[in-house]
Amino acid sequence: MERIILFDGDCHFCNQSVQFIIKRDPEGRFKFASQQSEVGQSIMKQFKIPQEVNSIVLIEGSKSYLRSSAALKVCKKLVGFWKIGYVMIIVPNQLRDWAYNLLSNNRYKWFGKEEACQLPSPEEKNRFL
């Protein structure tokens, strides 16, 4: 099953999160695309995800997930103790998304914006769409 993570390419925290995932996904289960890229825009349109979405997006087969649900589903597939994070799925979605939105709405202020696009290493290049 294809798994694609759409992330905010302008967000420093989001770019660091992609690197975090890559290091903990040695099997390469996830592919990545910036939401601002042509590929990212096309996928968002295909899955009817609004352009102004303020969230990580996980595409898993024919389904899309946003906010905390996307983040937790990603955690579930990572190696190491990060899988344990998936137990947070039992917390009601509204509460999880409240916490997620707090971080998401302040990510530029707290972590900054990227001044230039980060280029993937040659080993990582095939992970980006």
Tab-separated table of C-alpha atoms in Angstrom:
chain	number	residue	atom	x	y	z
A	1	MET	CA	0.000	0.000	0.000
A	2	GLU	CA	1.351	3.401	-0.971
A	3	ARG	CA	1.751	5.912	1.854
A	4	ILE	CA	2.393	9.558	1.038
A	5	ILE	CA	3.011	12.325	3.529
A	6	LEU	CA	2.196	15.834	2.350
A	7	PHE	CA	3.952	18.460	4.437
A	8	ASP	CA	4.340	22.234	4.538
A	9	GLY	CA	7.599	22.823	2.678
A	10	ASP	CA	7.904	26.340	4.138
A	11	CYS	CA	7.791	25.142	7.742
A	12	HIS	CA	11.063	24.410	9.530
A	13	PHE	CA	9.343	22.095	12.040
A	14	CYS	CA	7.623	20.196	9.211
A	15	ASN	CA	10.889	19.727	7.302
A	16	GLN	CA	12.604	18.495	10.459
A	17	SER	CA	9.670	16.135	11.032
A	18	VAL	CA	10.193	14.657	7.554
A	19	GLN	CA	13.861	14.021	8.396
A	20	PHE	CA	12.784	12.471	11.709
A	21	ILE	CA	10.390	10.119	9.893
A	22	ILE	CA	12.958	9.147	7.253
A	23	LYS	CA	15.445	8.116	9.956
A	24	ARG	CA	12.819	5.943	11.644
A	25	ASP	CA	11.415	4.451	8.443
A	26	PRO	CA	14.324	2.356	7.160
A	27	GLU	CA	12.018	0.253	4.983
A	28	GLY	CA	10.912	3.357	3.097
A	29	ARG	CA	7.194	2.894	3.713
A	30	PHE	CA	6.551	6.617	3.329
A	31	LYS	CA	7.018	8.879	0.330
A	32	PHE	CA	6.955	12.647	0.717
A	33	ALA	CA	5.767	15.694	-1.190
A	34	SER	CA	5.567	19.325	-0.230
A	35	GLN	CA	2.029	20.651	-0.225
A	36	GLN	CA	3.298	23.581	-2.293
A	37	SER	CA	4.722	21.367	-5.059
A	38	GLU	CA	2.876	20.449	-8.255
A	39	VAL	CA	2.702	16.828	-7.117
A	40	GLY	CA	1.448	17.851	-3.677
A	41	GLN	CA	-1.184	20.159	-5.168
A	42	SER	CA	-2.345	17.413	-7.536
A	43	ILE	CA	-2.677	14.872	-4.716
A	44	MET	CA	-4.543	17.362	-2.542
A	45	LYS	CA	-6.954	18.054	-5.387
A	46	GLN	CA	-7.433	14.332	-6.055
A	47	PHE	CA	-8.342	13.725	-2.389
A	48	LYS	CA	-10.401	16.936	-2.127
A	49	ILE	CA	-8.190	18.410	0.581
A	50	PRO	CA	-8.629	22.199	0.837
A	51	GLN	CA	-5.599	24.280	-0.181
A	52	GLU	CA	-5.691	26.162	3.105
A	53	VAL	CA	-5.415	23.015	5.236
A	54	ASN	CA	-3.097	23.671	8.155
A	55	SER	CA	-2.027	20.081	8.718
A	56	ILE	CA	0.182	17.211	7.778
A	57	VAL	CA	-1.682	14.982	5.330
A	58	LEU	CA	-1.237	11.222	5.165
A	59	ILE	CA	-2.466	9.405	2.101
A	60	GLU	CA	-2.750	5.689	2.765
A	61	GLY	CA	-4.069	3.798	-0.224
A	62	SER	CA	-7.379	5.436	-1.095
A	63	LYS	CA	-7.837	7.242	2.249
A	64	SER	CA	-6.544	10.545	3.559
A	65	TYR	CA	-5.888	11.527	7.161
A	66	LEU	CA	-5.291	14.957	8.671
A	67	ARG	CA	-3.961	16.453	11.885
A	68	SER	CA	-3.464	14.143	14.868
A	69	SER	CA	-4.901	11.104	13.077
A	70	ALA	CA	-2.265	11.467	10.345
A	71	ALA	CA	0.553	11.977	12.863
A	72	LEU	CA	-0.485	8.977	14.948
A	73	LYS	CA	-0.854	6.704	11.919
A	74	VAL	CA	2.683	7.699	10.907
A	75	CYS	CA	3.974	6.929	14.426
A	76	LYS	CA	2.429	3.473	14.216
A	77	LYS	CA	4.681	2.596	11.248
A	78	LEU	CA	7.973	3.949	12.647
A	79	VAL	CA	10.650	1.733	14.176
A	80	GLY	CA	11.418	1.964	17.870
A	81	PHE	CA	9.295	3.127	20.729
A	82	TRP	CA	7.546	5.746	18.562
A	83	LYS	CA	4.957	3.074	17.776
A	84	ILE	CA	3.730	3.477	21.346
A	85	GLY	CA	2.496	6.959	20.417
A	86	TYR	CA	-0.332	5.310	18.528
A	87	VAL	CA	-2.078	4.531	21.835
A	88	MET	CA	-3.075	8.235	21.838
A	89	ILE	CA	-5.643	7.256	19.200
A	90	ILE	CA	-7.932	6.364	22.126
A	91	VAL	CA	-8.075	10.063	23.094
A	92	PRO	CA	-11.134	11.655	21.490
A	93	ASN	CA	-10.322	13.180	18.100
A	94	GLN	CA	-11.529	16.633	19.158
A	95	LEU	CA	-9.089	16.768	22.059
A	96	ARG	CA	-6.196	15.375	20.013
A	97	ASP	CA	-6.843	17.860	17.215
A	98	TRP	CA	-7.073	20.752	19.684
A	99	ALA	CA	-3.496	20.002	20.801
A	100	TYR	CA	-2.392	19.416	17.212
A	101	ASN	CA	-3.916	22.726	16.080
A	102	LEU	CA	-2.169	24.594	18.908
A	103	LEU	CA	1.181	23.423	17.560
A	104	SER	CA	0.190	23.827	13.925
A	105	ASN	CA	-1.117	27.372	14.329
A	106	ASN	CA	2.086	28.476	16.091
A	107	ARG	CA	4.696	26.483	14.176
A	108	TYR	CA	6.128	29.445	12.233
A	109	LYS	CA	6.351	31.578	15.370
A	110	TRP	CA	7.929	28.819	17.479
A	111	PHE	CA	10.128	27.072	14.908
A	112	GLY	CA	10.487	29.525	12.009
A	113	LYS	CA	10.143	29.268	8.260
A	114	GLU	CA	12.540	27.750	5.784
A	115	GLU	CA	14.464	30.337	3.818
A	116	ALA	CA	15.246	27.887	1.043
A	117	CYS	CA	14.008	24.468	0.042
A	118	GLN	CA	15.977	21.689	1.647
A	119	LEU	CA	17.283	19.297	-0.979
A	120	PRO	CA	17.144	15.604	-0.157
A	121	SER	CA	20.380	13.670	-0.007
A	122	PRO	CA	21.070	11.264	-2.889
A	123	GLU	CA	19.960	8.381	-0.621
A	124	GLU	CA	16.688	10.137	0.192
A	125	LYS	CA	15.893	11.421	-3.294
A	126	ASN	CA	13.722	8.432	-4.269
A	127	ARG	CA	11.521	9.064	-1.203
A	128	PHE	CA	10.317	12.419	-2.566
A	129	LEU	CA	7.674	12.733	-5.272
